[in-house]
Amino acid sequence: MKKVEAAMAGTVWKVLVEVGDEVTAGQTVIILESMKMEIPVEVMMDGKVASISTAEGEFVNDGDVLLELE
Amino acid sequence: MQKILIANRGEIAERIIRTCQRLGVETVAIYSDADKDLPYVQQATVARHVGEAPPQKSYLNVERILEIAKEENVDGVHPGYGFLSENGEFAQALQDAGLTFIGPSVDVIKLMGDKLSSRRAMIKAGVPVVPGSEQPVESLEEALLLAEEIGFPVMLKASGGGGGIGMHRCENKQDIENTYEQTKKRAKAYFKNEDMFIEKYVGNAKHIEVQIFGDAHGNVVHMFERNCSVQRRNQKVIEEAQSPAMSEETRIKICEAAVLAAKEVGYKNAGTVEFIMDEEENFYFLEMNTRLQVEHPITECITGLDLVEWQLHVAAGERLPLQQEEITSAGHAIEFRLYAEDPVKFFPSPGLITKWHLPSVEGVRVDSGYGPDLKVTPFYDPMIAKIIVSGETREAAINRAKKYLTAASVEGIKTNLPFLIRALETEQFVSGHYHTGFIQSMNPITT
């Protein structure tokens, strides 16, 4: 399993994938909003979304796990 | 007015409190969980907790703000900028509750809050507008057709947009195809209005805006223009008044156009008419901001007026304190927005401020909402201070700014201070011949 973490604190604005989706390296999977700016969260490797541990509207801290890839 | 509630936070709340204290008006500050330690909370006559940190649960919570306003028995509500300042429903709710909204009328907020309806009003007034659609585009196909007619590049814009959000520059058909649905979805999410329109993109443009003021007796004046062309992500970073590199003839014309625009809609209180101006000094109406602007201090510096004081007078039903011929301009002023962000990538940088050295010295006004040992949270705008530098001439203001910014320091978080200093050293800025593509054209900061 590969964890995808938030690079900074913010509110989850959009979750763009679902469990089971195939993703490719560089793909934006979540958009965070921090200080009125949209921060795209990209995956670093190809894989399949195994779990999503956040939801739209939720506040996350730097380092929080957002989703896991298998 | 004896007592007002400030429906805002940080820097602008402090700014409003300052004028109210001078005038003997009591203030009610509201604060979220994230802001309880900020200086404005202590400075107000009364401070009331409004809710949790996210804006939807605090500074955008109309019901709660109304409740506090009634409990505190205030006469009026000053919305500052951002948050509810251009929200017609909020102004209406206050009016229904018998409270004065310190700003324009509900109808005008709604009319000018929609970019399409404001374009139509300006066309009617005879104010030049950027070539584009007058009705919402109904489909991708229509957007493509219109863009072909207008000619690329074009701007795809959300009708309800603002603050640099909800707009995309499209170089060709492919760009429109790629961004149309996404921009529409965001427009709906952000502004609850998915209407889109297309406008000609004006290249190498200057962003010029005129400060206007109206009263309930039909009087409208302007307070000259500001140049706000230093922008990143369509948001302003440095502004100056008056605009350099602009003929006196154009200055007169653009200020007259702004007054015409305000008269057309029966504007009262403080407002700003924004224009885009091309290299031949042709200018076109962009939008009208129906509130006090972040950059209002530079207008205050060159005119010697207190805009918040004028707002309170006008909201109380009084006539404008001065007539047009009595409003004069002297010297030059430049405002630098200090952002909690990476100076190279302009990426947000929340955190704890460990050192804060922004002294108030002669010729420099610092409007700030923060200080040492305070936390900048990810919930709100990254602007932590405004540094407003004045001089008898533009050159004197630039020299003073270089000296001040070089000596200033904020530590613990990243700030754009190195960027501001770098911008001042460029030939483009010093010459005054810069345009909205200025930041993109600068060499990257390597330190």
Short mmCIF file of C-alpha atoms in Angstrom, two decimals:
data_model
loop_
_atom_site.label_atom_id
_atom_site.label_comp_id
_atom_site.label_asym_id
_atom_site.label_seq_id
_atom_site.Cartn_x
_atom_site.Cartn_y
_atom_site.Cartn_z
CA MET A 1 0.00 0.00 0.00
CA LYS A 2 1.21 3.52 -0.78
CA LYS A 3 -0.15 6.37 1.31
CA VAL A 4 -0.99 9.72 -0.27
CA GLU A 5 -0.64 12.51 2.29
CA ALA A 6 -1.66 16.16 2.44
CA ALA A 7 1.34 18.42 1.79
CA MET A 8 -0.29 21.22 3.76
CA ALA A 9 -3.22 21.98 6.01
CA GLY A 10 -6.47 22.83 4.28
CA THR A 11 -10.05 21.89 3.54
CA VAL A 12 -10.83 19.10 1.09
CA TRP A 13 -12.64 20.83 -1.75
CA LYS A 14 -13.04 17.96 -4.23
CA VAL A 15 -12.34 14.23 -4.19
CA LEU A 16 -11.88 13.32 -7.85
CA VAL A 17 -11.55 9.52 -7.56
CA GLU A 18 -13.44 6.59 -6.08
CA VAL A 19 -12.25 3.36 -4.45
CA GLY A 20 -11.31 0.94 -7.23
CA ASP A 21 -10.30 3.64 -9.74
CA GLU A 22 -7.06 3.10 -11.65
CA VAL A 23 -4.82 6.18 -11.44
CA THR A 24 -1.61 7.15 -13.18
CA ALA A 25 1.44 9.03 -11.87
CA GLY A 26 0.86 12.79 -11.95
CA GLN A 27 -2.94 12.52 -11.83
CA THR A 28 -4.77 14.94 -9.54
CA VAL A 29 -6.88 12.93 -7.12
CA ILE A 30 -7.94 15.52 -4.55
CA ILE A 31 -8.16 19.32 -4.50
CA LEU A 32 -7.43 21.00 -1.19
CA GLU A 33 -8.29 24.59 -0.43
CA SER A 34 -5.86 26.51 1.72
CA MET A 35 -5.77 30.29 2.22
CA LYS A 36 -8.30 30.71 -0.61
CA MET A 37 -6.07 28.81 -3.04
CA GLU A 38 -6.80 25.48 -4.66
CA ILE A 39 -3.99 22.98 -4.10
CA PRO A 40 -4.08 19.89 -6.33
CA VAL A 41 -2.93 16.65 -4.69
CA GLU A 42 -1.30 14.40 -7.27
CA VAL A 43 -0.29 10.75 -7.03
CA MET A 44 3.38 9.93 -7.62
CA MET A 45 2.83 6.45 -9.09
CA ASP A 46 0.41 4.34 -11.07
CA GLY A 47 -1.99 2.25 -8.98
CA LYS A 48 -5.51 1.48 -7.87
CA VAL A 49 -7.33 3.47 -5.16
CA ALA A 50 -7.67 1.06 -2.22
CA SER A 51 -9.21 3.45 0.32
CA ILE A 52 -10.13 7.09 0.75
CA SER A 53 -9.81 8.42 4.28
CA THR A 54 -11.20 11.91 3.82
CA ALA A 55 -14.32 13.59 2.49
CA GLU A 56 -15.28 16.86 0.84
CA GLY A 57 -15.55 19.68 3.37
CA GLU A 58 -13.24 17.98 5.87
CA PHE A 59 -10.26 19.84 7.31
CA VAL A 60 -6.95 18.02 7.07
CA ASN A 61 -3.54 18.77 8.57
CA ASP A 62 -0.14 18.60 6.93
CA GLY A 63 0.81 14.91 6.75
CA ASP A 64 -2.69 13.48 7.17
CA VAL A 65 -3.32 10.43 5.00
CA LEU A 66 -5.88 11.24 2.30
CA LEU A 67 -5.99 7.93 0.42
CA GLU A 68 -4.13 4.68 -0.13
CA LEU A 69 -3.04 3.13 -3.42
CA GLU A 70 -2.41 -0.55 -4.09
CA MET B 1 -24.09 56.18 14.15
CA GLN B 2 -23.25 55.31 17.74
CA LYS B 3 -22.34 51.64 17.52
CA ILE B 4 -21.49 49.39 14.57
CA LEU B 5 -20.72 45.71 14.09
CA ILE B 6 -17.78 44.80 11.87
CA ALA B 7 -18.62 41.65 9.93
CA ASN B 8 -15.00 40.87 9.15
CA ARG B 9 -11.61 40.09 10.68
CA GLY B 10 -7.92 40.95 10.82
CA GLU B 11 -6.48 43.95 9.05
CA ILE B 12 -9.72 45.51 7.80
CA ALA B 13 -11.43 45.11 11.17
CA GLU B 14 -8.51 46.97 12.79
CA ARG B 15 -8.69 49.63 10.09
CA ILE B 16 -12.41 50.27 10.68
CA ILE B 17 -11.98 50.27 14.47
CA ARG B 18 -9.30 52.97 14.15
CA THR B 19 -11.65 55.43 12.45
CA CYS B 20 -14.53 54.56 14.75
CA GLN B 21 -12.38 55.21 17.82
CA ARG B 22 -11.42 58.64 16.43
CA LEU B 23 -15.07 59.46 15.79
CA GLY B 24 -16.30 58.10 19.11
CA VAL B 25 -18.29 55.29 17.49
CA GLU B 26 -18.42 52.02 19.46
CA THR B 27 -17.46 48.82 17.66
CA VAL B 28 -18.51 45.20 17.95
CA ALA B 29 -15.92 42.78 16.58
CA ILE B 30 -16.74 39.19 15.73
CA TYR B 31 -14.14 36.43 15.83
CA SER B 32 -13.90 32.76 14.95
CA ASP B 33 -12.11 30.07 16.95
CA ALA B 34 -9.05 30.62 14.74
CA ASP B 35 -8.91 34.39 15.35
CA LYS B 36 -9.48 34.70 19.09
CA ASP B 37 -5.90 35.92 19.72
CA LEU B 38 -5.69 38.51 16.92
CA PRO B 39 -5.22 42.15 17.96
CA TYR B 40 -8.52 43.48 16.52
CA VAL B 41 -10.46 41.36 19.03
CA GLN B 42 -8.90 43.36 21.87
CA GLN B 43 -9.19 46.71 20.10
CA ALA B 44 -12.97 46.69 19.59
CA THR B 45 -15.34 48.03 22.24
CA VAL B 46 -17.00 44.61 22.40
CA ALA B 47 -15.86 41.29 20.91
CA ARG B 48 -18.22 38.38 20.29
CA HIS B 49 -17.45 34.81 19.29
CA VAL B 50 -19.13 34.02 15.96
CA GLY B 51 -18.29 30.37 15.34
CA GLU B 52 -15.79 27.79 14.20
CA ALA B 53 -12.79 28.54 12.00
CA PRO B 54 -14.17 27.70 8.51
CA PRO B 55 -15.72 30.89 7.02
CA GLN B 56 -19.07 29.15 6.37
CA LYS B 57 -19.35 28.55 10.10
CA SER B 58 -18.28 32.03 11.18
CA TYR B 59 -17.81 35.09 8.96
CA LEU B 60 -20.33 33.84 6.40
CA ASN B 61 -22.93 32.78 8.96
CA VAL B 62 -25.58 35.45 8.28
CA GLU B 63 -28.01 34.19 10.91
CA ARG B 64 -25.42 34.25 13.71
CA ILE B 65 -24.06 37.67 12.72
CA LEU B 66 -27.60 39.11 12.71
CA GLU B 67 -28.24 37.58 16.10
CA ILE B 68 -25.13 39.27 17.55
CA ALA B 69 -25.99 42.59 15.85
CA LYS B 70 -29.45 42.55 17.45
CA GLU B 71 -28.14 41.49 20.87
CA GLU B 72 -25.56 44.27 20.81
CA ASN B 73 -28.14 46.78 19.60
CA VAL B 74 -25.92 48.22 16.87
CA ASP B 75 -27.02 50.89 14.37
CA GLY B 76 -25.17 49.51 11.39
CA VAL B 77 -22.92 46.78 10.04
CA HIS B 78 -19.66 47.39 8.18
CA PRO B 79 -18.85 44.37 6.00
CA GLY B 80 -15.20 45.27 5.17
CA TYR B 81 -14.10 43.47 1.98
CA GLY B 82 -14.50 39.82 0.99
CA PHE B 83 -16.83 37.57 3.01
CA LEU B 84 -20.33 39.16 2.96
CA SER B 85 -19.33 42.59 1.63
CA GLU B 86 -20.93 42.07 -1.79
CA ASN B 87 -23.69 39.72 -0.74
CA GLY B 88 -27.08 41.20 -1.60
CA GLU B 89 -28.97 38.71 0.60
CA PHE B 90 -26.94 39.80 3.62
CA ALA B 91 -27.61 43.49 2.94
CA GLN B 92 -31.31 42.64 2.52
CA ALA B 93 -31.40 40.67 5.78
CA LEU B 94 -29.90 43.62 7.64
CA GLN B 95 -32.39 45.98 6.07
CA ASP B 96 -35.26 43.68 7.05
CA ALA B 97 -33.94 43.66 10.61
CA GLY B 98 -33.94 47.47 10.66
CA LEU B 99 -30.15 47.74 10.56
CA THR B 100 -28.06 49.89 8.23
CA PHE B 101 -25.73 48.15 5.82
CA ILE B 102 -22.66 50.38 5.44
CA GLY B 103 -22.46 50.07 1.68
CA PRO B 104 -24.59 50.51 -1.44
CA SER B 105 -28.25 49.54 -1.85
CA VAL B 106 -29.32 45.91 -2.20
CA ASP B 107 -30.39 46.43 -5.83
CA VAL B 108 -27.05 47.88 -6.85
CA ILE B 109 -25.09 45.10 -5.12
CA LYS B 110 -27.12 42.52 -7.03
CA LEU B 111 -26.93 44.36 -10.36
CA MET B 112 -23.16 44.90 -10.19
CA GLY B 113 -22.45 41.52 -8.59
CA ASP B 114 -23.43 39.84 -11.82
CA LYS B 115 -20.81 40.58 -14.46
CA LEU B 116 -23.30 40.19 -17.31
CA SER B 117 -25.95 42.51 -15.90
CA SER B 118 -23.29 45.07 -14.98
CA ARG B 119 -21.92 44.92 -18.56
CA ARG B 120 -25.40 45.63 -19.88
CA ALA B 121 -25.85 48.56 -17.46
CA MET B 122 -22.54 50.06 -18.56
CA ILE B 123 -23.37 49.70 -22.25
CA LYS B 124 -26.61 51.58 -21.50
CA ALA B 125 -24.64 54.30 -19.71
CA GLY B 126 -22.30 54.70 -22.69
CA VAL B 127 -19.24 53.40 -20.78
CA PRO B 128 -16.93 51.34 -23.04
CA VAL B 129 -16.92 47.61 -22.20
CA VAL B 130 -14.60 44.82 -23.38
CA PRO B 131 -16.02 43.20 -26.56
CA GLY B 132 -17.89 40.04 -25.60
CA SER B 133 -21.20 38.29 -25.06
CA GLU B 134 -24.13 40.17 -23.55
CA GLN B 135 -26.08 37.03 -22.62
CA PRO B 136 -24.91 33.85 -20.87
CA VAL B 137 -23.42 31.29 -23.23
CA GLU B 138 -25.75 28.29 -23.24
CA SER B 139 -23.42 25.58 -24.49
CA LEU B 140 -19.87 24.67 -25.42
CA GLU B 141 -20.80 24.99 -29.10
CA GLU B 142 -22.06 28.54 -28.57
CA ALA B 143 -18.91 29.40 -26.60
CA LEU B 144 -16.75 28.17 -29.47
CA LEU B 145 -18.74 30.13 -32.05
CA LEU B 146 -18.62 33.33 -30.02
CA ALA B 147 -14.89 33.00 -29.40
CA GLU B 148 -14.32 32.64 -33.15
CA GLU B 149 -16.37 35.77 -33.77
CA ILE B 150 -14.58 37.83 -31.08
CA GLY B 151 -11.16 36.44 -31.97
CA PHE B 152 -8.67 34.56 -29.78
CA PRO B 153 -7.38 34.88 -27.12
CA VAL B 154 -10.57 35.20 -25.06
CA MET B 155 -11.48 35.07 -21.39
CA LEU B 156 -14.05 32.52 -20.30
CA LYS B 157 -15.67 34.03 -17.23
CA ALA B 158 -18.19 33.12 -14.57
CA SER B 159 -20.89 35.77 -14.42
CA GLY B 160 -20.84 35.72 -10.62
CA GLY B 161 -17.06 35.56 -10.37
CA GLY B 162 -14.66 37.86 -8.60
CA GLY B 163 -11.35 38.08 -6.80
CA GLY B 164 -9.62 36.38 -9.70
CA ILE B 165 -11.70 33.22 -9.31
CA GLY B 166 -13.84 31.76 -12.09
CA MET B 167 -11.96 32.93 -15.14
CA HIS B 168 -9.81 31.21 -17.73
CA ARG B 169 -7.73 32.64 -20.55
CA CYS B 170 -8.28 30.56 -23.69
CA GLU B 171 -5.77 30.75 -26.53
CA ASN B 172 -7.70 28.51 -28.93
CA LYS B 173 -10.73 26.24 -29.40
CA GLN B 174 -8.98 23.39 -27.62
CA ASP B 175 -8.55 25.52 -24.46
CA ILE B 176 -12.27 26.29 -24.40
CA GLU B 177 -13.14 22.61 -24.90
CA ASN B 178 -10.80 21.69 -22.03
CA THR B 179 -11.99 24.27 -19.52
CA TYR B 180 -15.65 25.00 -20.30
CA GLU B 181 -17.31 22.31 -18.16
CA GLN B 182 -14.81 22.67 -15.30
CA THR B 183 -15.21 26.46 -15.13
CA LYS B 184 -19.00 26.09 -15.20
CA LYS B 185 -18.93 23.57 -12.35
CA ARG B 186 -16.68 25.80 -10.26
CA ALA B 187 -18.84 28.82 -10.96
CA LYS B 188 -21.80 26.89 -9.59
CA ALA B 189 -19.87 25.69 -6.55
CA TYR B 190 -18.30 29.04 -5.69
CA PHE B 191 -20.92 31.54 -6.75
CA LYS B 192 -24.13 29.46 -6.91
CA ASN B 193 -24.50 30.78 -10.46
CA GLU B 194 -23.28 28.73 -13.40
CA ASP B 195 -23.78 31.46 -16.00
CA MET B 196 -20.70 31.94 -18.16
CA PHE B 197 -19.75 34.53 -20.74
CA ILE B 198 -16.91 35.25 -23.13
CA GLU B 199 -14.84 38.41 -23.33
CA LYS B 200 -11.99 39.49 -25.58
CA TYR B 201 -8.63 39.10 -23.83
CA VAL B 202 -6.81 42.43 -23.78
CA GLY B 203 -3.07 41.72 -23.91
CA ASN B 204 -0.29 43.79 -22.28
CA ALA B 205 -3.05 45.55 -20.39
CA LYS B 206 -3.01 47.80 -17.39
CA HIS B 207 -5.55 47.28 -14.65
CA ILE B 208 -6.78 50.75 -13.75
CA GLU B 209 -9.54 51.36 -11.23
CA VAL B 210 -11.26 54.52 -10.10
CA GLN B 211 -12.40 55.15 -6.53
CA ILE B 212 -15.88 56.62 -6.53
CA PHE B 213 -18.23 57.72 -3.78
CA GLY B 214 -21.94 58.44 -3.94
CA ASP B 215 -24.59 59.57 -1.49
CA ALA B 216 -28.35 59.08 -1.18
CA HIS B 217 -28.91 62.60 -2.57
CA GLY B 218 -27.66 61.78 -6.07
CA ASN B 219 -24.13 63.15 -5.67
CA VAL B 220 -21.21 61.15 -7.05
CA VAL B 221 -17.51 62.04 -6.98
CA HIS B 222 -14.30 60.26 -7.91
CA MET B 223 -11.06 60.19 -5.92
CA PHE B 224 -8.75 59.55 -8.86
CA GLU B 225 -7.42 56.25 -10.09
CA ARG B 226 -5.16 53.45 -8.93
CA ASN B 227 -2.94 51.20 -11.04
CA CYS B 228 -3.25 47.58 -9.89
CA SER B 229 -1.42 45.78 -12.69
CA VAL B 230 1.01 43.78 -10.56
CA GLN B 231 -1.01 40.61 -10.13
CA ARG B 232 -0.49 36.92 -9.56
CA ARG B 233 -3.37 34.49 -10.24
CA ASN B 234 -5.43 37.57 -11.22
CA GLN B 235 -5.02 38.90 -7.67
CA LYS B 236 -3.32 42.15 -6.86
CA VAL B 237 0.06 42.34 -5.14
CA ILE B 238 1.26 45.95 -5.60
CA GLU B 239 -0.96 48.98 -6.30
CA GLU B 240 -0.15 52.63 -6.74
CA ALA B 241 -1.91 55.97 -6.95
CA GLN B 242 -1.94 57.78 -9.16
CA SER B 243 -1.15 55.58 -12.11
CA PRO B 244 2.27 56.14 -13.70
CA ALA B 245 2.62 56.16 -17.49
CA MET B 246 -0.83 57.49 -18.24
CA SER B 247 -1.69 60.74 -20.00
CA GLU B 248 -3.57 63.45 -18.14
CA GLU B 249 -6.20 63.35 -20.89
CA THR B 250 -6.87 59.64 -20.30
CA ARG B 251 -6.92 60.18 -16.54
CA ILE B 252 -9.68 62.75 -16.89
CA LYS B 253 -11.64 60.52 -19.28
CA ILE B 254 -11.42 57.37 -17.16
CA CYS B 255 -12.44 59.21 -13.98
CA GLU B 256 -15.39 60.77 -15.82
CA ALA B 257 -16.42 57.34 -17.14
CA ALA B 258 -16.38 55.94 -13.61
CA VAL B 259 -18.60 58.74 -12.32
CA LEU B 260 -20.96 58.17 -15.27
CA ALA B 261 -21.09 54.45 -14.41
CA ALA B 262 -21.89 55.17 -10.76
CA LYS B 263 -24.58 57.72 -11.64
CA GLU B 264 -26.23 55.30 -14.06
CA VAL B 265 -26.91 52.82 -11.26
CA GLY B 266 -27.66 55.38 -8.53
CA TYR B 267 -24.61 54.36 -6.54
CA LYS B 268 -24.17 55.33 -2.91
CA ASN B 269 -21.26 54.78 -0.51
CA ALA B 270 -17.72 53.67 -1.51
CA GLY B 271 -17.19 51.78 -4.74
CA THR B 272 -14.58 51.06 -7.36
CA VAL B 273 -15.00 50.94 -11.10
CA GLU B 274 -12.40 48.64 -12.63
CA PHE B 275 -11.12 49.07 -16.16
CA ILE B 276 -8.66 47.30 -18.39
CA MET B 277 -6.52 49.63 -20.50
CA ASP B 278 -4.56 48.66 -23.60
CA GLU B 279 -1.24 50.05 -24.85
CA GLU B 280 -2.99 52.82 -26.79
CA GLU B 281 -4.78 53.88 -23.59
CA ASN B 282 -8.15 52.63 -24.77
CA PHE B 283 -9.98 51.58 -21.64
CA TYR B 284 -12.88 49.20 -21.10
CA PHE B 285 -15.14 48.54 -18.11
CA LEU B 286 -14.35 45.24 -16.38
CA GLU B 287 -16.44 45.20 -13.22
CA MET B 288 -17.57 47.29 -10.30
CA ASN B 289 -16.67 46.45 -6.71
CA THR B 290 -19.46 47.56 -4.43
CA ARG B 291 -17.38 47.87 -1.27
CA LEU B 292 -14.26 49.35 0.26
CA GLN B 293 -11.21 47.98 -1.58
CA VAL B 294 -8.13 46.42 0.00
CA GLU B 295 -6.08 49.12 -1.72
CA HIS B 296 -8.11 52.11 -0.49
CA PRO B 297 -5.21 53.42 1.69
CA ILE B 298 -3.24 54.66 -1.33
CA THR B 299 -6.21 56.84 -2.30
CA GLU B 300 -6.34 58.06 1.30
CA CYS B 301 -2.63 58.91 1.17
CA ILE B 302 -2.85 61.05 -1.97
CA THR B 303 -6.15 62.76 -1.09
CA GLY B 304 -5.77 63.06 2.68
CA LEU B 305 -9.29 61.69 3.15
CA ASP B 306 -10.56 58.92 5.45
CA LEU B 307 -12.77 56.68 3.33
CA VAL B 308 -14.21 54.78 6.28
CA GLU B 309 -15.31 58.08 7.82
CA TRP B 310 -17.04 58.98 4.54
CA GLN B 311 -18.72 55.58 4.53
CA LEU B 312 -20.19 56.19 7.99
CA HIS B 313 -21.46 59.66 7.03
CA VAL B 314 -23.09 58.45 3.83
CA ALA B 315 -24.62 55.38 5.52
CA ALA B 316 -26.19 57.74 8.05
CA GLY B 317 -27.92 59.54 5.17
CA GLU B 318 -25.64 62.57 5.11
CA ARG B 319 -24.39 64.29 1.97
CA LEU B 320 -20.84 63.69 0.69
CA PRO B 321 -18.46 65.74 2.84
CA LEU B 322 -16.77 67.35 -0.22
CA GLN B 323 -17.65 68.24 -3.79
CA GLN B 324 -15.55 67.12 -6.75
CA GLU B 325 -13.54 70.35 -7.10
CA GLU B 326 -12.61 70.17 -3.40
CA ILE B 327 -10.97 66.73 -3.78
CA THR B 328 -7.33 67.08 -4.71
CA SER B 329 -4.35 64.78 -5.04
CA ALA B 330 -0.78 65.28 -3.88
CA GLY B 331 2.29 63.07 -3.90
CA HIS B 332 2.46 59.39 -4.71
CA ALA B 333 1.56 56.25 -2.77
CA ILE B 334 2.33 52.55 -3.32
CA GLU B 335 0.75 49.65 -1.45
CA PHE B 336 2.54 46.33 -1.03
CA ARG B 337 0.47 43.35 0.05
CA LEU B 338 2.45 41.15 2.37
CA TYR B 339 1.28 37.59 1.83
CA ALA B 340 2.02 34.47 3.86
CA GLU B 341 3.27 32.59 0.84
CA ASP B 342 6.34 31.24 -0.87
CA PRO B 343 7.97 34.15 -2.75
CA VAL B 344 8.81 32.02 -5.78
CA LYS B 345 5.83 29.72 -6.28
CA PHE B 346 3.28 31.94 -4.46
CA PHE B 347 2.19 28.83 -2.57
CA PRO B 348 0.38 29.40 0.79
CA SER B 349 2.49 29.29 3.96
CA PRO B 350 0.38 29.16 7.12
CA GLY B 351 2.12 28.79 10.48
CA LEU B 352 3.35 30.58 13.61
CA ILE B 353 4.92 34.03 13.24
CA THR B 354 8.07 33.98 15.36
CA LYS B 355 9.45 37.40 14.44
CA TRP B 356 7.59 40.52 13.25
CA HIS B 357 9.49 43.67 12.38
CA LEU B 358 7.19 46.07 10.49
CA PRO B 359 7.56 49.37 12.32
CA SER B 360 5.45 52.41 11.51
CA VAL B 361 7.83 55.12 10.38
CA GLU B 362 7.40 58.46 8.66
CA GLY B 363 5.98 58.05 5.17
CA VAL B 364 5.06 54.40 5.76
CA ARG B 365 1.65 53.24 6.95
CA VAL B 366 1.29 49.64 8.02
CA ASP B 367 -2.23 48.20 8.12
CA SER B 368 -1.90 44.78 9.67
CA GLY B 369 -3.97 42.17 11.39
CA TYR B 370 -1.13 40.12 12.82
CA GLY B 371 1.98 40.40 14.99
CA PRO B 372 4.63 38.26 16.72
CA ASP B 373 3.67 34.90 18.24
CA LEU B 374 0.39 34.77 16.32
CA LYS B 375 -0.70 31.92 14.11
CA VAL B 376 -1.61 32.40 10.44
CA THR B 377 -4.20 29.71 9.76
CA PRO B 378 -5.12 28.06 6.45
CA PHE B 379 -8.75 29.20 6.68
CA TYR B 380 -8.55 32.73 5.30
CA ASP B 381 -6.80 34.96 2.79
CA PRO B 382 -2.96 34.85 2.97
CA MET B 383 -2.62 38.65 3.29
CA ILE B 384 -1.06 39.44 6.68
CA ALA B 385 -0.26 43.14 6.25
CA LYS B 386 -0.40 46.06 3.85
CA ILE B 387 2.66 48.30 3.66
CA ILE B 388 1.68 51.67 2.23
CA VAL B 389 4.57 53.92 1.30
CA SER B 390 4.16 57.59 0.36
CA GLY B 391 6.48 60.15 -1.15
CA GLU B 392 6.35 63.59 -2.72
CA THR B 393 7.17 61.92 -6.03
CA ARG B 394 6.96 58.34 -7.32
CA GLU B 395 10.74 58.08 -7.25
CA ALA B 396 10.82 59.17 -3.60
CA ALA B 397 8.13 56.60 -2.74
CA ILE B 398 10.06 53.81 -4.51
CA ASN B 399 13.31 54.72 -2.74
CA ARG B 400 11.57 54.82 0.63
CA ALA B 401 9.87 51.48 -0.11
CA LYS B 402 13.17 49.80 -1.02
CA LYS B 403 14.72 50.94 2.23
CA TYR B 404 11.71 49.92 4.31
CA LEU B 405 11.13 46.51 2.74
CA THR B 406 14.81 45.61 2.95
CA ALA B 407 14.82 46.37 6.69
CA ALA B 408 11.48 44.66 7.37
CA SER B 409 11.28 41.04 8.42
CA VAL B 410 8.70 38.43 9.30
CA GLU B 411 9.90 34.99 10.34
CA GLY B 412 8.38 31.62 11.16
CA ILE B 413 6.35 31.57 7.95
CA LYS B 414 7.37 32.23 4.37
CA THR B 415 6.33 35.63 3.01
CA ASN B 416 6.49 37.34 -0.38
CA LEU B 417 8.80 40.04 1.00
CA PRO B 418 11.73 38.96 -1.25
CA PHE B 419 9.39 39.13 -4.24
CA LEU B 420 8.25 42.67 -3.36
CA ILE B 421 11.86 43.87 -3.11
CA ARG B 422 12.75 42.14 -6.38
CA ALA B 423 9.78 43.75 -8.15
CA LEU B 424 10.96 47.20 -7.08
CA GLU B 425 14.36 46.55 -8.64
CA THR B 426 13.01 45.79 -12.11
CA GLU B 427 13.31 48.32 -14.91
CA GLN B 428 9.66 47.67 -15.82
CA PHE B 429 8.33 48.68 -12.43
CA VAL B 430 10.66 51.65 -12.03
CA SER B 431 9.68 52.95 -15.48
CA GLY B 432 5.99 52.61 -14.65
CA HIS B 433 5.40 50.88 -17.99
CA TYR B 434 4.38 47.52 -16.56
CA HIS B 435 1.24 45.52 -17.35
CA THR B 436 -0.69 42.56 -15.95
CA GLY B 437 1.87 40.09 -17.36
CA PHE B 438 4.62 41.74 -15.27
CA ILE B 439 5.07 38.97 -12.69
CA GLN B 440 5.25 36.24 -15.34
CA SER B 441 7.90 38.23 -17.19
CA MET B 442 10.12 38.68 -14.12
CA ASN B 443 13.22 36.55 -13.66
CA PRO B 444 12.66 33.96 -10.95
CA ILE B 445 13.95 34.75 -7.47
CA THR B 446 16.88 32.51 -6.73
CA THR B 447 17.53 33.40 -3.10
#
